[in-house]
PDB file of C-alpha atoms in Angstrom:
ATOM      1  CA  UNK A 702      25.898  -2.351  79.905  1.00 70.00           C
ATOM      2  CA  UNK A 703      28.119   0.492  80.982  1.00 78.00           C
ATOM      3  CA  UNK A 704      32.245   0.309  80.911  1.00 92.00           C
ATOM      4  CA  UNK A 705      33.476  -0.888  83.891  1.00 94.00           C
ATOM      5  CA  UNK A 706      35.231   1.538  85.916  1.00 96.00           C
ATOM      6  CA  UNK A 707      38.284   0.567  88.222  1.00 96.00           C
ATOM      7  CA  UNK A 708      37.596   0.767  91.813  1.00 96.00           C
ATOM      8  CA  UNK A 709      38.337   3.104  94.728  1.00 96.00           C
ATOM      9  CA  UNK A 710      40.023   2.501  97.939  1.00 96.00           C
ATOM     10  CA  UNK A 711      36.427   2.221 100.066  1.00 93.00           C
ATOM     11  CA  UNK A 712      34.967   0.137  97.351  1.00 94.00           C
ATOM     12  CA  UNK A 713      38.250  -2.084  97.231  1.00 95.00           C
ATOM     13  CA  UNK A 714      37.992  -2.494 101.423  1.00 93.00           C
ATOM     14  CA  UNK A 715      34.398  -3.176 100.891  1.00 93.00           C
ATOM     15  CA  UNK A 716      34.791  -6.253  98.684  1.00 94.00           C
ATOM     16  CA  UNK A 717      37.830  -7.389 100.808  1.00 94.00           C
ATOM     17  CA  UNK A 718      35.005  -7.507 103.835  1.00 93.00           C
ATOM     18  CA  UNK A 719      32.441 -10.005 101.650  1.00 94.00           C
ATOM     19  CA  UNK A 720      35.750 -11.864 100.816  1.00 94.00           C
ATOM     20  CA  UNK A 721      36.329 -11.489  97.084  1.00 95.00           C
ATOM     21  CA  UNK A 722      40.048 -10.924  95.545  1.00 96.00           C
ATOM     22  CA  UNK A 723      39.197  -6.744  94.106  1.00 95.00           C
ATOM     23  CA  UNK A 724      41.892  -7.604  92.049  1.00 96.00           C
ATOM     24  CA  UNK A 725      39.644  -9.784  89.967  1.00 96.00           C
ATOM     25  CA  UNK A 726      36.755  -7.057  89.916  1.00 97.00           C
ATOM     26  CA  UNK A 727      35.619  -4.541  88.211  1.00 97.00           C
ATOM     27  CA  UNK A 728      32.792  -1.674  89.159  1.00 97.00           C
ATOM     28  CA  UNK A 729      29.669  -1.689  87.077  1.00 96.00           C
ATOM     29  CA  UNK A 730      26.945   0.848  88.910  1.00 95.00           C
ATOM     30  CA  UNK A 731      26.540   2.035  92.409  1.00 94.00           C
ATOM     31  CA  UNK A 732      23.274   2.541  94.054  1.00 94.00           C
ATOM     32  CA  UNK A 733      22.534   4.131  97.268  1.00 95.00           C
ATOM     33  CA  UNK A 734      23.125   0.276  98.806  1.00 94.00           C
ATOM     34  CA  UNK A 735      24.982  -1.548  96.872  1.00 95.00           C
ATOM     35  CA  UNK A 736      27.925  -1.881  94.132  1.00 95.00           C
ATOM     36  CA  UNK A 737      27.508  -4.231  91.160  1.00 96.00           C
ATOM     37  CA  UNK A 738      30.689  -5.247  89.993  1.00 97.00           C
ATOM     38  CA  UNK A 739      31.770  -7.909  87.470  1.00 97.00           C
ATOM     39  CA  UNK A 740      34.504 -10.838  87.180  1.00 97.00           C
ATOM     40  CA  UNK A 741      37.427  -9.620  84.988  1.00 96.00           C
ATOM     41  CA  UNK A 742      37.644 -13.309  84.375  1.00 96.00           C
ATOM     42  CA  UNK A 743      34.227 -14.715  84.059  1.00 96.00           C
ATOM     43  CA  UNK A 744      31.789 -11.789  83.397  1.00 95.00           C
ATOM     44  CA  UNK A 745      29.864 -12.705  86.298  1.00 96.00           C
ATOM     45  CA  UNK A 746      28.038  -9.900  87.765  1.00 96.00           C
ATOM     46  CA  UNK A 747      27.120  -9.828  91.642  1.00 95.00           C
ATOM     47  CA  UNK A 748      25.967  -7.622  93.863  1.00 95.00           C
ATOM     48  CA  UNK A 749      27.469  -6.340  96.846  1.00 94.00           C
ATOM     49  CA  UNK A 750      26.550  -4.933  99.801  1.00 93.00           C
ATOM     50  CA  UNK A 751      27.854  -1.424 100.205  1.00 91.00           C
ATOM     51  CA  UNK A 752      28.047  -0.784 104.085  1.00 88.00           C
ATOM     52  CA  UNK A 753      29.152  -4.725 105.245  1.00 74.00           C
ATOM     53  CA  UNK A 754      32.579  -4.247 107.290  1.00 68.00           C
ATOM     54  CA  UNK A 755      35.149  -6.160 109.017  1.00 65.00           C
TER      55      UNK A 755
END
């Protein structure tokens, strides 16, 4: 797996609108749809949805 990277401000608002804390997040790999990001805490990886807004 490749080092997380920390996020940016669209990719922040973006997990704020599927209702996850981006504090506890970092980015792994971003696709043309999505961002997969993992749990600072947990190491869970998820997928999110990159166009879902508010």
């Amino acid at each position: 797996m490749k080092q997380p990277k920390r996020l940016t401000r669209k990719q922040k608002e973006c997990l704020t609108a599927h209702c996850l804390n981006w504090n506890d997040w970092m980015l792994v790999e971003e696709t043309d749809f999505c961002y997969r990001v993992i749990n600072k805490k947990t190491g869970a990886v998820k997928s999110v949805d990159k166009f879902r807004r508010r």
